[in-house]
Structure formats: structure tokens, C-alpha cells
Tab-separated table of N, CA and C in Angstrom:
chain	number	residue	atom	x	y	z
V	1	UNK	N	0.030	-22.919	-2.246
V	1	UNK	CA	0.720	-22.346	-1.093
V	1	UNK	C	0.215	-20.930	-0.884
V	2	UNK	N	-0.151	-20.515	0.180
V	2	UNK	CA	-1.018	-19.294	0.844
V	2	UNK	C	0.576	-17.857	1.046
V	3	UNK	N	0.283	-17.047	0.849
V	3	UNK	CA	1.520	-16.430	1.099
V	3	UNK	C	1.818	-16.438	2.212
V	4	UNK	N	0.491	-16.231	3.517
V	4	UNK	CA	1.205	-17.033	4.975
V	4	UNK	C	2.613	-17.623	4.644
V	5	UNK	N	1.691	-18.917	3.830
V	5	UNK	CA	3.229	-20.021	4.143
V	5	UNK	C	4.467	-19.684	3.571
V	6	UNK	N	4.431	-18.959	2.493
V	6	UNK	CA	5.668	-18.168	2.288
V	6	UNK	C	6.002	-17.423	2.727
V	7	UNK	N	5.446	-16.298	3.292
V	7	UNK	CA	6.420	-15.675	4.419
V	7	UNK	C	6.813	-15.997	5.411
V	8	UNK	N	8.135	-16.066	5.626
V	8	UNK	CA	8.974	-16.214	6.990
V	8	UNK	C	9.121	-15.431	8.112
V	9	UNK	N	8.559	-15.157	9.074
V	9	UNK	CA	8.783	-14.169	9.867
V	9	UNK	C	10.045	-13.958	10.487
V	10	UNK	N	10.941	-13.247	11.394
V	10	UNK	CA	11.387	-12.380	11.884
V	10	UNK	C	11.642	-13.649	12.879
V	11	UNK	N	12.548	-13.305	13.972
V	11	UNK	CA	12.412	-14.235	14.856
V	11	UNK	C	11.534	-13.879	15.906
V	12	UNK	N	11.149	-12.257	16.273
V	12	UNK	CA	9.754	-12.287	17.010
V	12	UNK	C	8.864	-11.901	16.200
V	13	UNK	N	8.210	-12.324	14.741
V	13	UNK	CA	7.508	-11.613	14.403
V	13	UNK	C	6.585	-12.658	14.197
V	14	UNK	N	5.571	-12.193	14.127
V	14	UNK	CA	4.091	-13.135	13.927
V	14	UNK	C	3.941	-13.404	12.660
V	15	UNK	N	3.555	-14.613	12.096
V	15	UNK	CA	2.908	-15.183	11.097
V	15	UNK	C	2.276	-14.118	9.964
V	16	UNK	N	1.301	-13.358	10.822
V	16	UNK	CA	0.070	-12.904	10.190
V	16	UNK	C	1.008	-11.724	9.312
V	17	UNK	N	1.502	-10.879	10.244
V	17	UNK	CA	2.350	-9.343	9.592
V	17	UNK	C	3.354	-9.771	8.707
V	18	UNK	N	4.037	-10.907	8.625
V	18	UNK	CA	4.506	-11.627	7.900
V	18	UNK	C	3.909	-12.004	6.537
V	19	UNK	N	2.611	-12.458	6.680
V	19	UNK	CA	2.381	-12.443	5.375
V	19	UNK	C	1.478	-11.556	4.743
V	20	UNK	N	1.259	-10.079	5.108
V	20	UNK	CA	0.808	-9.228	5.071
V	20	UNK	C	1.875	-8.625	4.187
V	21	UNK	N	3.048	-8.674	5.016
V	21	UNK	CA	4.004	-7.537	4.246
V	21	UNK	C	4.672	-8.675	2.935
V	22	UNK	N	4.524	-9.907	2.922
V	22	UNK	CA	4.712	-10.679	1.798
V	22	UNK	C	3.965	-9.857	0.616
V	23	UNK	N	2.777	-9.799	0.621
V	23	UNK	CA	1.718	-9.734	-0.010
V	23	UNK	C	2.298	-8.132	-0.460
V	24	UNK	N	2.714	-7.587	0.211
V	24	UNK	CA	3.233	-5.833	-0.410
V	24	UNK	C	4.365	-5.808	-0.800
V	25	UNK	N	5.208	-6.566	-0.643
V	25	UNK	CA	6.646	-7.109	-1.713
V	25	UNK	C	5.582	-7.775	-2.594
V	26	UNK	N	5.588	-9.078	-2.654
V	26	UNK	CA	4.558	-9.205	-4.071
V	26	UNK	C	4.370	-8.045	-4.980
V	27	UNK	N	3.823	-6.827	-4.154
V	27	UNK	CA	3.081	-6.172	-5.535
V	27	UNK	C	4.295	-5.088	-5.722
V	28	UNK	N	4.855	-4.111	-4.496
V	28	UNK	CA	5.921	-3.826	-5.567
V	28	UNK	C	7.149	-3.946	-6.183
V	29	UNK	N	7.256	-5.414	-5.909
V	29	UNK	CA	7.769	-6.225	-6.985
V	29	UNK	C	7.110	-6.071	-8.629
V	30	UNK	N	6.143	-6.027	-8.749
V	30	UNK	CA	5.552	-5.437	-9.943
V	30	UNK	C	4.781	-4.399	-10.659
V	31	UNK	N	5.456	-3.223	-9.491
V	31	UNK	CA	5.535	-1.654	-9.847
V	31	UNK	C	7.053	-1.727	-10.617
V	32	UNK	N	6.626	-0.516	-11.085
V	32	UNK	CA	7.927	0.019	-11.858
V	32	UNK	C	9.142	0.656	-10.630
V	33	UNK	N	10.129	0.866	-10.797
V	33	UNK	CA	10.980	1.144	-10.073
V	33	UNK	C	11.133	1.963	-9.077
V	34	UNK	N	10.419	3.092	-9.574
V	34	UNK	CA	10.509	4.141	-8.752
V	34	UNK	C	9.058	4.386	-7.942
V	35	UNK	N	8.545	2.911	-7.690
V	35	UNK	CA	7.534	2.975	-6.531
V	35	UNK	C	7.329	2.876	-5.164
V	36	UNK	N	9.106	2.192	-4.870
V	36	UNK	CA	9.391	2.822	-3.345
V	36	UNK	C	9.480	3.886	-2.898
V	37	UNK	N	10.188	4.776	-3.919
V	37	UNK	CA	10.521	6.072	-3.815
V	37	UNK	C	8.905	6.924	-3.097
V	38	UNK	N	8.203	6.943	-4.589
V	38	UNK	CA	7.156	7.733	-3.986
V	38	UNK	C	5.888	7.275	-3.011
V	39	UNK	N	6.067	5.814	-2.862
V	39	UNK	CA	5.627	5.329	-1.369
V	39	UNK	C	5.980	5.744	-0.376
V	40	UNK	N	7.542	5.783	-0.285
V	40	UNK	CA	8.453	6.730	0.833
V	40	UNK	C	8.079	8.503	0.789
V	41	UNK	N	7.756	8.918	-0.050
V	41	UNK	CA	7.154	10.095	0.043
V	41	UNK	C	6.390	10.420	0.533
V	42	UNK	N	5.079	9.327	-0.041
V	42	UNK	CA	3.914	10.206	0.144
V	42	UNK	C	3.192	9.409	1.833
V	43	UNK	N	4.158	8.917	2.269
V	43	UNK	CA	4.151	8.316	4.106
V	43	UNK	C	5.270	9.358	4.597
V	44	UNK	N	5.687	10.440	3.915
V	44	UNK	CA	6.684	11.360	4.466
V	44	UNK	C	7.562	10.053	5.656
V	45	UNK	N	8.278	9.735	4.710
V	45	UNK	CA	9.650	8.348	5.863
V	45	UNK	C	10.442	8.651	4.688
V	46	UNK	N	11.977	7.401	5.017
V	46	UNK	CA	12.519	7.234	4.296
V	46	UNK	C	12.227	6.022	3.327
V	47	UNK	N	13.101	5.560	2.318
V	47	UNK	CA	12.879	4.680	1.996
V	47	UNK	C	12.992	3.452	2.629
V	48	UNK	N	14.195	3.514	3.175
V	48	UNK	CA	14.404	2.314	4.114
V	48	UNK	C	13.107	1.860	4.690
V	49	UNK	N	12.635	2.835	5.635
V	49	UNK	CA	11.282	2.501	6.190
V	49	UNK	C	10.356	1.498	5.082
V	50	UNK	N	10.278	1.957	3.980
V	50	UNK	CA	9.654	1.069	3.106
V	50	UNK	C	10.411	-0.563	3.011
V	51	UNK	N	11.532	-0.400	2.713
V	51	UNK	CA	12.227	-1.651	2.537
V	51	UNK	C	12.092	-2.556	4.152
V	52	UNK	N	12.002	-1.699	5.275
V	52	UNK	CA	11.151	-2.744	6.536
V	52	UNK	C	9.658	-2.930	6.409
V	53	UNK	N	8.720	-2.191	6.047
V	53	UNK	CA	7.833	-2.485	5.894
V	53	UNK	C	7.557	-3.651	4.996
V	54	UNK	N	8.109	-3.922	4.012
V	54	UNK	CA	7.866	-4.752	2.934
V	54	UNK	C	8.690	-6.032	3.241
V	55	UNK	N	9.737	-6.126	4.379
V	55	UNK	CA	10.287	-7.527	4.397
V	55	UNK	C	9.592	-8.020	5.388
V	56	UNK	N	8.997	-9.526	5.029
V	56	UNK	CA	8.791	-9.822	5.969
V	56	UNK	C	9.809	-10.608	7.078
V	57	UNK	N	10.663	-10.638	7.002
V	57	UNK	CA	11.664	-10.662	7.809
V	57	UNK	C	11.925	-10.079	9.176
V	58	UNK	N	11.371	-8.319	8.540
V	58	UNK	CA	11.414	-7.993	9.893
V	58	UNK	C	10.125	-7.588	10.774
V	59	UNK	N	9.998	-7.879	12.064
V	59	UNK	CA	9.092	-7.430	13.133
V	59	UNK	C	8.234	-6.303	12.941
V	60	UNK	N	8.614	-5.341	12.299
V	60	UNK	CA	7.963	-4.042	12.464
V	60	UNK	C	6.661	-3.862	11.472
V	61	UNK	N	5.411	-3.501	12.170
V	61	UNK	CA	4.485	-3.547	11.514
V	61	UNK	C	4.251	-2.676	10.827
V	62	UNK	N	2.969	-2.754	9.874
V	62	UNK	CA	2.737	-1.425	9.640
V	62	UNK	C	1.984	-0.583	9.855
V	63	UNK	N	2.072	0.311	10.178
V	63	UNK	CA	0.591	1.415	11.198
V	63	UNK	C	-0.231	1.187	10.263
V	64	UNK	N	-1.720	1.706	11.209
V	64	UNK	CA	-3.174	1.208	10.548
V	64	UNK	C	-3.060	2.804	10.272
V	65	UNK	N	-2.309	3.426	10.553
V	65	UNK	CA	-2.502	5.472	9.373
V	65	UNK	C	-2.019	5.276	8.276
V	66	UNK	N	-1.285	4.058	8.095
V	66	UNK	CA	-0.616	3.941	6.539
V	66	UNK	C	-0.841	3.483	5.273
V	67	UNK	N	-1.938	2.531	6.242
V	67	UNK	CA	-2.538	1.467	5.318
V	67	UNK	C	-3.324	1.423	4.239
V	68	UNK	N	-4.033	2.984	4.448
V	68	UNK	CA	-4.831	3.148	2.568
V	68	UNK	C	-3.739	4.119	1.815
V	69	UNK	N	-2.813	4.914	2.785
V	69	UNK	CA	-2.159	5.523	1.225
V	69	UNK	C	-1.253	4.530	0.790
V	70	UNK	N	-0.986	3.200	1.332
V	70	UNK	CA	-0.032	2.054	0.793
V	70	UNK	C	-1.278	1.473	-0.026
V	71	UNK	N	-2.298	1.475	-0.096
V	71	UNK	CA	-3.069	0.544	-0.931
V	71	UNK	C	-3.540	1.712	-2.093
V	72	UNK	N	-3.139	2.518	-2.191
V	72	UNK	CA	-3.555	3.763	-2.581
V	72	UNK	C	-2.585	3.735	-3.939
V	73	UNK	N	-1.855	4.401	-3.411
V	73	UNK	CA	-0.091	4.306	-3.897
V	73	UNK	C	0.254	3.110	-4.779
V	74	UNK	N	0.363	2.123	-4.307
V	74	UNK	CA	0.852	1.319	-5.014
V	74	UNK	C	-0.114	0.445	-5.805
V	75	UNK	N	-1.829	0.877	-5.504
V	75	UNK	CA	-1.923	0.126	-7.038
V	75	UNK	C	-3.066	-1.752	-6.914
V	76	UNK	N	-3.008	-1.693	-5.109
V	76	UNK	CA	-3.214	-3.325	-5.076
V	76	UNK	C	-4.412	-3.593	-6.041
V	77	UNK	N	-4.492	-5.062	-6.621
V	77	UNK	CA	-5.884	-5.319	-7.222
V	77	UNK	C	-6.669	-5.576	-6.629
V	78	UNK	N	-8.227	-5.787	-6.667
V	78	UNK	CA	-9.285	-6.028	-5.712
V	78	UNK	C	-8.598	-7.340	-5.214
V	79	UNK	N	-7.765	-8.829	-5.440
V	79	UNK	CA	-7.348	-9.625	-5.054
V	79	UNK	C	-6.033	-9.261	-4.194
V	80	UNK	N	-5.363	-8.606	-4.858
V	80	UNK	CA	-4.452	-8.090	-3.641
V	80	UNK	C	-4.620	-7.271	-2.564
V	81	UNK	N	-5.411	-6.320	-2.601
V	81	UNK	CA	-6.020	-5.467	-1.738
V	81	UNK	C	-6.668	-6.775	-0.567
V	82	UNK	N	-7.501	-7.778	-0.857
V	82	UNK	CA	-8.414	-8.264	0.006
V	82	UNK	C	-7.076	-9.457	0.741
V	83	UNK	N	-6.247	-9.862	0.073
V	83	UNK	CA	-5.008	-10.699	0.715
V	83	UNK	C	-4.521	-9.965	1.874
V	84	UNK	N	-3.906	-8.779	1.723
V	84	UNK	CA	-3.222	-7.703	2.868
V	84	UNK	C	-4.383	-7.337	3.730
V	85	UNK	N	-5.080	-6.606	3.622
V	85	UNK	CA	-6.420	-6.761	4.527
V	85	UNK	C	-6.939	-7.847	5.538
V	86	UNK	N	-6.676	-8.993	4.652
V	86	UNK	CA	-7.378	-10.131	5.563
V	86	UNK	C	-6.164	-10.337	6.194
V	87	UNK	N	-5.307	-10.178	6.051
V	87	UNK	CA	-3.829	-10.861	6.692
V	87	UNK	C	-3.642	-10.016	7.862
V	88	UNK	N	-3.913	-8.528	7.470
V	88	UNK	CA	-3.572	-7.621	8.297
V	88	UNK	C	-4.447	-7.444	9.584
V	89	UNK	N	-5.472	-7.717	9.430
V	89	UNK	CA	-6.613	-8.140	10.053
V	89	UNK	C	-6.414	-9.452	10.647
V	90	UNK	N	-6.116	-10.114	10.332
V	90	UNK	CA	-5.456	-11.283	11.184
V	90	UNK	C	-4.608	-11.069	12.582
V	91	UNK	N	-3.843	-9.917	11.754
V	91	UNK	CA	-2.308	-9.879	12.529
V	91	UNK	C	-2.745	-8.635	13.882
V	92	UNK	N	-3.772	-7.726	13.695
V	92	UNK	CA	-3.836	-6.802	14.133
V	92	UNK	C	-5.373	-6.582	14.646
V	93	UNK	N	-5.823	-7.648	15.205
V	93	UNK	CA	-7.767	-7.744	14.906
V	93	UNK	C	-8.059	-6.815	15.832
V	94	UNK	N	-7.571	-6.284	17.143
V	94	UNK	CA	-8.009	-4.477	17.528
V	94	UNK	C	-8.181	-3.206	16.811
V	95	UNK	N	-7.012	-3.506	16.091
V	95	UNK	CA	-6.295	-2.235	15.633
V	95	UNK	C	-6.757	-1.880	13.757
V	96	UNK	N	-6.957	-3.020	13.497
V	96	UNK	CA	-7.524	-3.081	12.184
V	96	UNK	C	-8.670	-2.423	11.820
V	97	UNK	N	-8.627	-1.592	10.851
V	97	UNK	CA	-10.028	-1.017	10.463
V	97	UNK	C	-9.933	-1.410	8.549
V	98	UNK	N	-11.272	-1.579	8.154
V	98	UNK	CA	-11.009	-1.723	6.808
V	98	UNK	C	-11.212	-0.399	6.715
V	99	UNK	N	-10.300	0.023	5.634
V	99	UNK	CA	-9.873	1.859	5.382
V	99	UNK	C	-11.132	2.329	4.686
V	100	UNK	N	-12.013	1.358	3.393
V	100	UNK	CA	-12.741	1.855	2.565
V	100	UNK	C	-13.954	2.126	3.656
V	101	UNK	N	-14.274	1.114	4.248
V	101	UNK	CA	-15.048	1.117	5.277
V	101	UNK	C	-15.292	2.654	6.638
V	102	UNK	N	-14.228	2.884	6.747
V	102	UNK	CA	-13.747	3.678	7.833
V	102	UNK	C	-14.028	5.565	7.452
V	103	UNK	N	-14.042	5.569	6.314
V	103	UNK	CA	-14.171	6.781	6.043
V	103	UNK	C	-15.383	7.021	4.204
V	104	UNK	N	-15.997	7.759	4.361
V	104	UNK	CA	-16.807	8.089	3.597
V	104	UNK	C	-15.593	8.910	1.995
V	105	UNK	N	-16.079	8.519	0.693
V	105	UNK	CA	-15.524	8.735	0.038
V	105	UNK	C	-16.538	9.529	-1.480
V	106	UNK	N	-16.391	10.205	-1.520
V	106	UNK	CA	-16.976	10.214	-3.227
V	106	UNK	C	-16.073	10.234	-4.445
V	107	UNK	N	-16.549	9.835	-5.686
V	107	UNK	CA	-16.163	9.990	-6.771
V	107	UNK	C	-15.917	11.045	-8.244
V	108	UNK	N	-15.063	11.529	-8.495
V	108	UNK	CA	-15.109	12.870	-9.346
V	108	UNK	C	-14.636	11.814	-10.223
V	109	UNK	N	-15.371	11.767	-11.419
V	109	UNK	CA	-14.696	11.748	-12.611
V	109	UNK	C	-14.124	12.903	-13.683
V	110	UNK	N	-12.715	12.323	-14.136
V	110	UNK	CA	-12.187	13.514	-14.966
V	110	UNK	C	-11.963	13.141	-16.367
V	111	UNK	N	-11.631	14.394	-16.755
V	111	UNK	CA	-11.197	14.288	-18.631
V	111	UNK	C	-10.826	14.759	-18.745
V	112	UNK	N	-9.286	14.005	-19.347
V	112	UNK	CA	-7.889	14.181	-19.685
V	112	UNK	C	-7.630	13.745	-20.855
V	113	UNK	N	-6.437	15.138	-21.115
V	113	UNK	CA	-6.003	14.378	-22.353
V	113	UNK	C	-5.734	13.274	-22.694
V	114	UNK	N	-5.644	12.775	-24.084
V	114	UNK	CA	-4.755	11.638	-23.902
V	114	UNK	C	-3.358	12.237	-25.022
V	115	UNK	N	-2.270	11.179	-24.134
V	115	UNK	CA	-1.200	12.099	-25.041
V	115	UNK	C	-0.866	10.841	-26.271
V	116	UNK	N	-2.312	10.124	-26.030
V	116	UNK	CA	-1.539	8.943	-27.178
V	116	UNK	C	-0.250	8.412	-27.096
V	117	UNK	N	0.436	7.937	-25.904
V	117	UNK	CA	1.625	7.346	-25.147
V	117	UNK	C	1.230	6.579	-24.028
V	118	UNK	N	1.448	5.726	-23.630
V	118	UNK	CA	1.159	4.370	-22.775
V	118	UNK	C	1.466	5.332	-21.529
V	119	UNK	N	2.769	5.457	-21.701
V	119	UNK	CA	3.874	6.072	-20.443
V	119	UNK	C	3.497	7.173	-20.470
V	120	UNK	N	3.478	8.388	-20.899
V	120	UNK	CA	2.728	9.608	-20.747
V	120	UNK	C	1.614	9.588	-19.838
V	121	UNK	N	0.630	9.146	-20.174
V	121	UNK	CA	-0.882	8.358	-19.757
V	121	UNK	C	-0.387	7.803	-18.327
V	122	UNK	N	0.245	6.997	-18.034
V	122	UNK	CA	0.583	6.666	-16.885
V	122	UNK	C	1.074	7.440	-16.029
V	123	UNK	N	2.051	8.515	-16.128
V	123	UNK	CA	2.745	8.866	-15.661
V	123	UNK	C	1.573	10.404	-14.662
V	124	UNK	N	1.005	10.525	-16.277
V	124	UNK	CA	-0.009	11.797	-15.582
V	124	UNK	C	-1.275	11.267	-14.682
V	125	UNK	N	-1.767	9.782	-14.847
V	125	UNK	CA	-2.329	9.290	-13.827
V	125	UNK	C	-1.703	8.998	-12.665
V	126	UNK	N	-0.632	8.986	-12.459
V	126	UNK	CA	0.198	8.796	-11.190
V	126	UNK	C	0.124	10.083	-10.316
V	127	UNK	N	0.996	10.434	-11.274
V	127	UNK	CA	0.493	11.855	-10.744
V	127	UNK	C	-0.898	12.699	-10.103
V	128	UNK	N	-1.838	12.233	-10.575
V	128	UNK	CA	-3.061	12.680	-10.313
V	128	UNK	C	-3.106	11.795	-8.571
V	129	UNK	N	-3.187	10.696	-8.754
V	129	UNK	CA	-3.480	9.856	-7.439
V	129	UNK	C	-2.558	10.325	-6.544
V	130	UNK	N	-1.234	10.522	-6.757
V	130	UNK	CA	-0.507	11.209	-5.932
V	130	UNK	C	-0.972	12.344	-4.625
V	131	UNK	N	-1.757	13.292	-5.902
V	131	UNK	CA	-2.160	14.620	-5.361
V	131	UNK	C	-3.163	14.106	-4.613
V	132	UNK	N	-3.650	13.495	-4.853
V	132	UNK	CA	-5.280	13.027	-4.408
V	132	UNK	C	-5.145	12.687	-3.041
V	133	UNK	N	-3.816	11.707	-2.947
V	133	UNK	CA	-3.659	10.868	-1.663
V	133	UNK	C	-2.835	11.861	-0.853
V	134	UNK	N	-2.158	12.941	-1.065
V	134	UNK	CA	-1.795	14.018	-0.429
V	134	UNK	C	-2.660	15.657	-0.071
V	135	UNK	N	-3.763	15.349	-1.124
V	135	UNK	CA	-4.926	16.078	-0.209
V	135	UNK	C	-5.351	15.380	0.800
V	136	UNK	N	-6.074	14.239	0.585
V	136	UNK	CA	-6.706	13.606	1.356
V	136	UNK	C	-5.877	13.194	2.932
V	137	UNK	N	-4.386	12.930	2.777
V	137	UNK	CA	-3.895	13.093	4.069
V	137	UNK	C	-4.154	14.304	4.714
V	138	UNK	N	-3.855	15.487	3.890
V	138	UNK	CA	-3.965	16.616	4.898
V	138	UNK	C	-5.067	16.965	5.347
V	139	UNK	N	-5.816	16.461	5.443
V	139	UNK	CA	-7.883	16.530	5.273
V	139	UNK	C	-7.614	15.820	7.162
V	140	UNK	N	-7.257	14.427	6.598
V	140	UNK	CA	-7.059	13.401	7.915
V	140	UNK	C	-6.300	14.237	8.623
V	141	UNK	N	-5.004	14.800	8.748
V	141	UNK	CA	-4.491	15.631	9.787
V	141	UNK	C	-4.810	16.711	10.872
């Protein structure tokens, strides 16, 4: 079963955004808790806004300005990343740009401590991408 077919749309909502935003419940469904939160942050909204974005239930899409710090943010795998993409691209074939595609990027590698803690380690990589995806908005602005 395709997540298409599991998502239900909205009563005006299309198929495609439907299973687009399936595909982003999917994943943070398997973030840690407080990954709506700083999704809702770092798209400066509320949370709610997140909790429509992610049902597919409801109609409301999600802007193509949102779409790499949501793939950003939360983490998708090269398989999840290419599910929402193609879906979204489905749903939106004007308006769609692939994000990696769309803008030129380079790579800094860094070296960090390690604090020898799983969660430590995580927490300060979060952090890092955070900043990253909040320079890089204000760059786009």
C-alpha cells in the first residue's frame, strides 16, 4: 500500500497533498517529541500550523518556501525525502521546485566534541542544523 492510498484527504483536498503530508506525519511520528515544537519555530508559525500541515485531513498545503527547512528540520531519509517530493510534485507540478536542485549549496565539515553521550551528541547536532537552517533562511530573505 503506497501512502497515497493511505492518506485520506480532506473533503476538498487532493490525493497528491494528502499523501505528501502523510509522508511528514510518518516521519514526525518518529522524531522525538519536541520536533513540532522546533519545526514551528524555525517556519516562525505556530504549532498548530504544523499539526495542519501534517494532517492529511486537512486542505491546506504546504508552501514551496517551507519545504527544505521541513526536510531540513526534521531529518527525512534519502527514501523519505524522495516520497514527499515526488508526492509534492505531483500535487503541485507548477509550483514545485526540487529545493536541492534550486539553490547552490556547499559543504563545511566540522569537529566536535564528543561528549561520549548518545543524547548530548544529538542534542548539540540539532542544534547546529538549527542554526544552519536559520542562517540560511535569512540569506533567502
Amino acid at each position: 500500500m503506497s501512502v497515497q492510498d493511505a492518506a485520506t484527504p480532506g473533503p476538498d483536498g487532493h490525493p497528491a497533498v494528502a499523501a505528501y503530508k502523510a509522508v511528514l506525519r510518518e516521519v514526525l511520528g518518529k522524531r522525538p517529541s519536541g520536533m513540532r515544537r522546533r519545526l514551528a519555530e524555525a517556519l516562525e508559525r505556530n504549532p498548530s500550523f504544523v499539526s495542519q500541515i501534517a494532517n492529511p485531513a486537512y486542505p491546506t498545503p504546504i508552501p514551496v518556501a517551507h519545504v527544505e527547512t521541513i526536510l531540513e528540520i526534521c531529518h527525512f531519509s534519502a527514501a523519505e525525502r524522495a516520497r514527499f517530493l515526488a508526492a509534492y510534485e505531483e500535487a503541485h507540478p507548477r509550483r514545485a521546485r526540487r529545493p536541492a536542485e534550486a539553490r547552490r549549496h556547499r559543504t563545511l565539515a566540522l569537529r566536535l566534541p564528543d561528549f561520549e553521550d548518545a543524547k548530548k551528541n544529538k542534542v548539540m547536532d540539532d542544534m547546529i542544523h538549527d542554526l544552519v537552517a536559520r542562517i540560511a533562511k535569512l540569506v533567502e530573505d
